[in-house]
Tab-separated table of C-alpha atoms (C1' of nucleotides) in Angstrom:
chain	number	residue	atom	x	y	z
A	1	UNK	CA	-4.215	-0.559	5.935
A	2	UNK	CA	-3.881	-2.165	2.618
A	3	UNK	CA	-0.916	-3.637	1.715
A	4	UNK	CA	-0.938	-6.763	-1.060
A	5	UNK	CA	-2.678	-9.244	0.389
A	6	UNK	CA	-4.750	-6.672	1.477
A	7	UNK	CA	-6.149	-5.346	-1.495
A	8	UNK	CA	-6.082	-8.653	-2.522
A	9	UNK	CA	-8.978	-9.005	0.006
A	10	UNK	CA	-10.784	-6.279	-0.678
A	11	UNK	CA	-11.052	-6.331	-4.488
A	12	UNK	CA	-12.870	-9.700	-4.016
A	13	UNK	CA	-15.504	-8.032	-2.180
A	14	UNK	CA	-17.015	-6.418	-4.733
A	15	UNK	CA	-17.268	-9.839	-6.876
A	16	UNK	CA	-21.011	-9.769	-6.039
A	17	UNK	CA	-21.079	-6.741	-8.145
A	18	UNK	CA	-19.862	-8.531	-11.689
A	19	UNK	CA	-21.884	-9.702	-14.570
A	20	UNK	CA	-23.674	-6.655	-13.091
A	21	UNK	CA	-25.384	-3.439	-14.382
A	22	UNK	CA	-24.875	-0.245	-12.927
A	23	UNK	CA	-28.040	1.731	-12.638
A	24	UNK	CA	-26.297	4.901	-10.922
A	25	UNK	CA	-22.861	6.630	-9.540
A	26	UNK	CA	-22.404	8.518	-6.591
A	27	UNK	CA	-19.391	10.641	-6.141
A	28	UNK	CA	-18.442	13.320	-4.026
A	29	UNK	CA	-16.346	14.955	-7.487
A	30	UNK	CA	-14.214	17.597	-5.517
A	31	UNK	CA	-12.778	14.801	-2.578
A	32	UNK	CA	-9.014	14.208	-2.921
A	33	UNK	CA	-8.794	10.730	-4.164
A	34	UNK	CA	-10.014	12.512	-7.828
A	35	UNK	CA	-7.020	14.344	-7.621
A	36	UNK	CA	-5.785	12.413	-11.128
A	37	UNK	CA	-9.535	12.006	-13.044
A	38	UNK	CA	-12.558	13.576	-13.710
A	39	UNK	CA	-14.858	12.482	-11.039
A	40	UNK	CA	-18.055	13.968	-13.592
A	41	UNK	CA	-16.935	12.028	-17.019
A	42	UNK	CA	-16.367	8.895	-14.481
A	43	UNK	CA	-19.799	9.167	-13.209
A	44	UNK	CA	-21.245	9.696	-16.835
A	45	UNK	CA	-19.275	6.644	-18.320
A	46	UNK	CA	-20.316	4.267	-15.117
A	47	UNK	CA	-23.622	4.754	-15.569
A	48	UNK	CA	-25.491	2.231	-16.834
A	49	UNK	CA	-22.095	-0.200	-17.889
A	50	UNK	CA	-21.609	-3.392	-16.742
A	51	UNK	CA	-19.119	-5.166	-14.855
A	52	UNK	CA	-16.792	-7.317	-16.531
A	53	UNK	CA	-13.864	-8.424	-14.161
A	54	UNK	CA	-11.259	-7.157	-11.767
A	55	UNK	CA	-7.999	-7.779	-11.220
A	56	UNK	CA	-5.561	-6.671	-8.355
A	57	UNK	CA	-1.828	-6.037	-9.092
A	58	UNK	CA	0.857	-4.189	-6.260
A	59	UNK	CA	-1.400	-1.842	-4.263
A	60	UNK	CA	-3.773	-1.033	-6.853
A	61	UNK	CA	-6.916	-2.771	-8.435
A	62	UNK	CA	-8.589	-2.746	-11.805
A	63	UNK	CA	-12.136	-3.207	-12.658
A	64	UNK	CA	-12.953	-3.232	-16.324
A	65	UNK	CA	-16.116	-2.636	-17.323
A	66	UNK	CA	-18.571	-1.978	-20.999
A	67	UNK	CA	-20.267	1.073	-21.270
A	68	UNK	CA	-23.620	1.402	-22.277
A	69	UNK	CA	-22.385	2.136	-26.005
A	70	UNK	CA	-20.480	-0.783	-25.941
A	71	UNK	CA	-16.740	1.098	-25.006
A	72	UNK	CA	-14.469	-0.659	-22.722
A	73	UNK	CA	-13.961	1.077	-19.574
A	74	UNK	CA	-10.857	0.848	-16.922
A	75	UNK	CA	-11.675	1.897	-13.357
A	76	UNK	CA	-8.553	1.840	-10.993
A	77	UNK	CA	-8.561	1.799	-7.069
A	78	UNK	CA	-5.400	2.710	-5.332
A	79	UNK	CA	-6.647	2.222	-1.568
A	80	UNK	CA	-3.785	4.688	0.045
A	81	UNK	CA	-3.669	4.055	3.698
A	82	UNK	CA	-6.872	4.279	5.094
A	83	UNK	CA	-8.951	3.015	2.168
A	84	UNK	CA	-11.481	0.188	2.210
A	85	UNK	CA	-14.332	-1.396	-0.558
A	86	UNK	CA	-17.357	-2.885	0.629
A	87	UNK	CA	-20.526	-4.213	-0.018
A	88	UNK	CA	-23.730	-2.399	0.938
A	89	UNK	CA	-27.626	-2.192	0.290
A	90	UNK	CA	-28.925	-0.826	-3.099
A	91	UNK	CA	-30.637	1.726	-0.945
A	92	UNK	CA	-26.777	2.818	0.934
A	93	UNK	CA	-26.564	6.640	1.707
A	94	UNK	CA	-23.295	7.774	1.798
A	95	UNK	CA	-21.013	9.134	4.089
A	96	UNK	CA	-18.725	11.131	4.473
A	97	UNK	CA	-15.871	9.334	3.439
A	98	UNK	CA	-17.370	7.079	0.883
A	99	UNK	CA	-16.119	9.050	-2.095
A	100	UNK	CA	-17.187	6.267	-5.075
A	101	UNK	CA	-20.756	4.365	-5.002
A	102	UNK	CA	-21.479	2.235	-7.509
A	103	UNK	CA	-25.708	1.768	-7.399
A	104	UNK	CA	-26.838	-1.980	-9.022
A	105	UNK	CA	-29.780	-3.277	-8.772
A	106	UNK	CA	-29.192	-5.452	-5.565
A	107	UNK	CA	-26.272	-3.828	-4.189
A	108	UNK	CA	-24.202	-1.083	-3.783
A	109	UNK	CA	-20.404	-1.134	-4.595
A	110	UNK	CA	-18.678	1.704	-2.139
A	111	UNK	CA	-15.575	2.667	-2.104
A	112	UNK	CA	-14.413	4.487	0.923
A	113	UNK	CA	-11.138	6.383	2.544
A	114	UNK	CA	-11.530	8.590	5.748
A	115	UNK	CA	-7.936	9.814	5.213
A	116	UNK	CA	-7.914	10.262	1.424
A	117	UNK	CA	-4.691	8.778	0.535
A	118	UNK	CA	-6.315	7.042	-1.717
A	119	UNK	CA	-6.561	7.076	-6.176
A	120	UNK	CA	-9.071	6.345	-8.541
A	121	UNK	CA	-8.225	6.345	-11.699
A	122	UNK	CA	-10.162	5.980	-14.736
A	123	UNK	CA	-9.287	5.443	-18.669
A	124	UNK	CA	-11.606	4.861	-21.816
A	125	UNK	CA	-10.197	2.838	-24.662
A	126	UNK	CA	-9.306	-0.895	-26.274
A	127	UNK	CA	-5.783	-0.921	-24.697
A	128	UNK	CA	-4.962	-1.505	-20.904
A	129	UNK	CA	-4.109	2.336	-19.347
A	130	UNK	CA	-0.478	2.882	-18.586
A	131	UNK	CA	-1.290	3.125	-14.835
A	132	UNK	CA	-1.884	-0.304	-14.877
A	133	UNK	CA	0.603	-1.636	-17.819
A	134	UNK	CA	3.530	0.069	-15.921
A	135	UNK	CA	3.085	-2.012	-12.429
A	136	UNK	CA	5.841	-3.888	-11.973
A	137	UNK	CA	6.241	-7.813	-12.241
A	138	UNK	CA	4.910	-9.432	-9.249
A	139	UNK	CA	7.466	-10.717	-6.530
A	140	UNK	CA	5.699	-13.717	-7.081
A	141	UNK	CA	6.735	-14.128	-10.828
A	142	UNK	CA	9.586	-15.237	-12.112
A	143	UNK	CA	10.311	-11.795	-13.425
A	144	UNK	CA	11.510	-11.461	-9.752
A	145	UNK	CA	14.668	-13.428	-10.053
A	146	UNK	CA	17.605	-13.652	-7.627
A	147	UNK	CA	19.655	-11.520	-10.202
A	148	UNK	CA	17.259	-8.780	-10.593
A	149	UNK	CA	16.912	-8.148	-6.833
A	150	UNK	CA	20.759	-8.150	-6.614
A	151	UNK	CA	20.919	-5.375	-9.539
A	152	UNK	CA	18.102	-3.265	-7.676
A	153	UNK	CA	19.761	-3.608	-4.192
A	154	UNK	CA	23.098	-2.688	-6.138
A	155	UNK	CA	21.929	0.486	-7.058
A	156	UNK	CA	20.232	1.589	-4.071
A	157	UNK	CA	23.606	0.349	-1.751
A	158	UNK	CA	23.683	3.406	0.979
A	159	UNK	CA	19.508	2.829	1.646
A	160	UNK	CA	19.117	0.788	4.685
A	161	UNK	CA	17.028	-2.560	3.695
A	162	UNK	CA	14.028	-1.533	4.875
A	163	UNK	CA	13.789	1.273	3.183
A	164	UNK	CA	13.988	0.078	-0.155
A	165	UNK	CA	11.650	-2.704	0.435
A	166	UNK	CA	9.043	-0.340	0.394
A	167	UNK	CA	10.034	0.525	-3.454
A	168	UNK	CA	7.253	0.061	-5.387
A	169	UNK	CA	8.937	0.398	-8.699
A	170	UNK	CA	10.577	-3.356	-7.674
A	171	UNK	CA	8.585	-4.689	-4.509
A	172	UNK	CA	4.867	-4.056	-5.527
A	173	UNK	CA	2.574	-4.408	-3.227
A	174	UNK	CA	5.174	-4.769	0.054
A	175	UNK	CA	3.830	-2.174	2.434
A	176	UNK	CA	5.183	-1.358	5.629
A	177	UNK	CA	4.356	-4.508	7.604
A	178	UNK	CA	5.254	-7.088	5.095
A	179	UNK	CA	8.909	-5.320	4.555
A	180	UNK	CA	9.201	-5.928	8.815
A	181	UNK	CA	8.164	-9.232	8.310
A	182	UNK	CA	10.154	-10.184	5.512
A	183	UNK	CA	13.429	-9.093	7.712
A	184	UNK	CA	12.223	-10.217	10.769
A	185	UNK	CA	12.320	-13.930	9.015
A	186	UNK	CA	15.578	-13.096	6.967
A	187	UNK	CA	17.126	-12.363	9.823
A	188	UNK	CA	18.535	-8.978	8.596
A	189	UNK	CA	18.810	-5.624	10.730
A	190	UNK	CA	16.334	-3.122	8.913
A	191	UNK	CA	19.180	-1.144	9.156
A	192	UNK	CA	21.710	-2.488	7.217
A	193	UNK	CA	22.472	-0.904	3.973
A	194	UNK	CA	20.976	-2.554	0.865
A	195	UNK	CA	24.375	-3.133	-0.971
A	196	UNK	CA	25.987	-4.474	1.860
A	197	UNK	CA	24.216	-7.362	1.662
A	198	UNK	CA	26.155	-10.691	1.194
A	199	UNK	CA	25.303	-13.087	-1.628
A	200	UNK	CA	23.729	-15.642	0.495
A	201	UNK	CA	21.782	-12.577	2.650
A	202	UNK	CA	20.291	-11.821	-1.002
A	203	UNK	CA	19.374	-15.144	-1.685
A	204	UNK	CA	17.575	-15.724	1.824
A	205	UNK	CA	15.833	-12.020	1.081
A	206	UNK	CA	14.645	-13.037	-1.987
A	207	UNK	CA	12.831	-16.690	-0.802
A	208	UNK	CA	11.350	-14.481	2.391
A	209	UNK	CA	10.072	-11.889	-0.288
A	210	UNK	CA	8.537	-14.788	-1.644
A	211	UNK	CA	7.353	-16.641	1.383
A	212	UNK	CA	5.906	-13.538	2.783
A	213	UNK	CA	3.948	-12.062	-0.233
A	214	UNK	CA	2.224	-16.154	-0.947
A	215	UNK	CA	1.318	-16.655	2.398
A	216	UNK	CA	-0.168	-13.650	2.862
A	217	UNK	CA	-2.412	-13.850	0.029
A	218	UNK	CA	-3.512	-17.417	0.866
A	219	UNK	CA	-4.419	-16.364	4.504
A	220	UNK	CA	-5.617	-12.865	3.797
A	221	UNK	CA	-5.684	-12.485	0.428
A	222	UNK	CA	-7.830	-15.591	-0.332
A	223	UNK	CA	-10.105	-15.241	3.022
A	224	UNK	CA	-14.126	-15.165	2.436
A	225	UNK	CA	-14.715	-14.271	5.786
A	226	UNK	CA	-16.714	-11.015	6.184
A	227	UNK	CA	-13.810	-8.876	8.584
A	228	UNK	CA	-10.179	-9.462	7.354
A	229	UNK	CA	-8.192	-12.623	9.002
A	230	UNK	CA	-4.909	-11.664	10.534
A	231	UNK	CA	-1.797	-14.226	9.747
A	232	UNK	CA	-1.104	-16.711	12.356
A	233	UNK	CA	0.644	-16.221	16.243
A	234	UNK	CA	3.857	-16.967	14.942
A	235	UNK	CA	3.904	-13.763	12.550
A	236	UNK	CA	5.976	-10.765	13.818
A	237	UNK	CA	2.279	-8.970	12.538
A	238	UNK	CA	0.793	-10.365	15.870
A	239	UNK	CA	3.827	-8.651	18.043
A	240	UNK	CA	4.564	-5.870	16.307
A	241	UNK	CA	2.433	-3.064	17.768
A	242	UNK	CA	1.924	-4.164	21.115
A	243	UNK	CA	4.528	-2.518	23.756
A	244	UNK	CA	6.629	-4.798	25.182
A	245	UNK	CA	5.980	-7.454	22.231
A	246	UNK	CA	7.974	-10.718	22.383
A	247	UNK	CA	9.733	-11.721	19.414
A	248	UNK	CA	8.002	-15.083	18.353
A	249	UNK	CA	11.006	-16.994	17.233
A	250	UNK	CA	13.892	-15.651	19.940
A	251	UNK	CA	10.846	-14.518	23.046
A	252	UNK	CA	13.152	-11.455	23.482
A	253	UNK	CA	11.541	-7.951	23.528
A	254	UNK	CA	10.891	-6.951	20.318
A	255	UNK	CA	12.560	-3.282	19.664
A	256	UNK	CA	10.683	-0.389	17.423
A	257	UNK	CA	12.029	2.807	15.809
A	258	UNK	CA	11.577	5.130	13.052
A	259	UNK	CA	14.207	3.850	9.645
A	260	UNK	CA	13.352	5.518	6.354
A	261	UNK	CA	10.206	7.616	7.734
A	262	UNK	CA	8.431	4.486	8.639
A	263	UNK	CA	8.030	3.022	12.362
A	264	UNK	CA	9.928	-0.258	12.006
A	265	UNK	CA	9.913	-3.479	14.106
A	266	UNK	CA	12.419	-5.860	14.636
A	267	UNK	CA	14.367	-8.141	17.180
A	268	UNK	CA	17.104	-7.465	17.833
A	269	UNK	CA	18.137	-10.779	19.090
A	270	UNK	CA	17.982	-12.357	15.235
A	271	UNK	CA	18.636	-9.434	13.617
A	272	UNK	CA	21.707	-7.851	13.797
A	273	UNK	CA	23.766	-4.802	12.013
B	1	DT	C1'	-3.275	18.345	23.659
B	2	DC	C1'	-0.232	15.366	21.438
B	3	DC	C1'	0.956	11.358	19.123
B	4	DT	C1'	0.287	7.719	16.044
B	5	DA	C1'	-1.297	5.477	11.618
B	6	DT	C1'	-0.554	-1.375	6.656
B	7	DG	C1'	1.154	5.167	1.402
B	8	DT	C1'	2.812	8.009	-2.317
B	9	DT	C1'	4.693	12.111	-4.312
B	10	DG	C1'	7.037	16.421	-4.958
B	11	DT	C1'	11.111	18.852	-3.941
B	12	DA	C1'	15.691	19.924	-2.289
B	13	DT	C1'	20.307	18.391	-1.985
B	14	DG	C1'	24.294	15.783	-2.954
C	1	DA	C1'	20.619	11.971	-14.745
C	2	DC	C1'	20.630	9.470	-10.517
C	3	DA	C1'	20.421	8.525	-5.589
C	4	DT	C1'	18.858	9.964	-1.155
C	5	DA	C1'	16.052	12.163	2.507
C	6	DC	C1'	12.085	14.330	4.084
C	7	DA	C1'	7.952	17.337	4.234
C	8	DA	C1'	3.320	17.314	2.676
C	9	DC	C1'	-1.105	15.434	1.849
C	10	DA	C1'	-5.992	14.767	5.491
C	11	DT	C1'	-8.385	12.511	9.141
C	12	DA	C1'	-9.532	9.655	13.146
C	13	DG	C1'	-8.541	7.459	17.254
C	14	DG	C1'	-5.887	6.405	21.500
DNA sequence: TCCTATGTTGTATG
DNA sequence: ACATACAACATAGG
């Protein structure tokens, strides 16, 4: 599920949970999502640290915490596809699927992914963990300038758009529907290869990237309400999945198919090769 | 039963 | 070394 905006969401769940002690950890040590830490030494560390802060980046979020003994600690969620956090009772027994419990007095932090596409990751030490130092630059920064999408899209010229949308290493944090979006309101055929791309195509790309990702995180990201808001009517997101969807701009049918290994939606009225 | 799923990574090939 | 394409991961729900 969890795209930007998403996780965006669902790291500010667990904001009840800082300033806050953690009395005990519940994991289920041999579940996929440790694939990349040691589920035991995470447990240990956990224990009885406090909450500091969190911060969400691409697809992945960081919660730093202070050990017991007075060590930083870095805990990192990478929600995968099916993966949600939540807020629970102290007294939560957990189920299968909720792979990460963090106990506090009033509350308890889960973490949980049916699937298991899902990461933590986990690092001990002053400095930020290269897991999170290596993210890229937001495409909400100014590090994501005009020139450095035309570079990227340059190099990856035979890929069709859509495809390379979905490259973390330079769009993190744009997930499946937000690269459909983004060319539904650019206008541009998920198909078309990236370097064929005229200047002015670029430049439209590049303010939709932008429009897209802010927007998003104001409705979604930026939503208290207990179940996740949707974006408005006039969002391809609304259409999308529903056979026999409209386009919202054009009210032709909307057209799906498989481009890069990901179902893709588009109309094919604004959008053409 | 079969198909789908808002993601990433390893591997083979060019 | 780099770009490209695709299977694999694991599970639930329609």
């Amino acid at each position: 599920m969890p795209e930007l905006a998403e996780v965006e969401y669902f790291r500010r769940r667990w904001n009840a949970g800082l300033g806050q002690r953690v009395a005990h950890v519940l994991v289920h040590p041999k579940a996929g999502v440790f694939k990349k830490t040691d589920a035991t030494t995470l447990a240990a560390r956990l224990t009885g640290a406090t909450l500091d802060a969190s911060e969400a980046a691409a697809k992945q979020m960081l919660f730093r915490a202070t050990a017991a003994d007075g060590a930083p600690l870095w805990l990192g969620i990478h929600l995968g596809m099916t993966g949600e956090l939540f807020v629970a009772p102290a007294g939560h027994a957990p189920r299968k699927g909720d792979h990460l419990v963090l106990v506090q007095r009033d509350r308890a932090l889960v973490f949980t992914d049916p699937r298991m596409f899902g990461r933590v990751l986990f690092h001990e030490g002053p400095d930020a963990p290269a897991w999170w130092t290596d993210i890229a630059p937001a495409v909400t920064s100014p590090a994501f300038s005009i020139g450095a999408l035309t570079v990227f899209l340059a190099r990856r010229a035979r890929t069709p758009i859509k495809a390379v949308l979905l490259m973390q290493e330079r769009f993190p944090g744009i997930g499946n529907w937000m690269a459909d979006e983004i060319l539904w309101r650019a206008a541009i055929h998920p198909r078309r290869p990236a370097g064929s791309l005229s200047p002015d195509e670029t430049k439209t790309l590049h303010r939709e990237i932008r429009h897209v990702a802010t927007h998003a995180l104001r409705i979604i990201g930026r939503a208290n309400a207990p179940t996740m808001p949707d974006p408005p009517p006039d969002w391809l997101f609304q259409h999308r999945w529903t056979d026999g969807g409209l386009c919202p701009k054009t009210k032709a049918p909307l057209v799906r198919e498989e481009i890069g290994g990901r179902t893709t939606c588009w109309s094919p009225a604004r959008q053409k090769l």
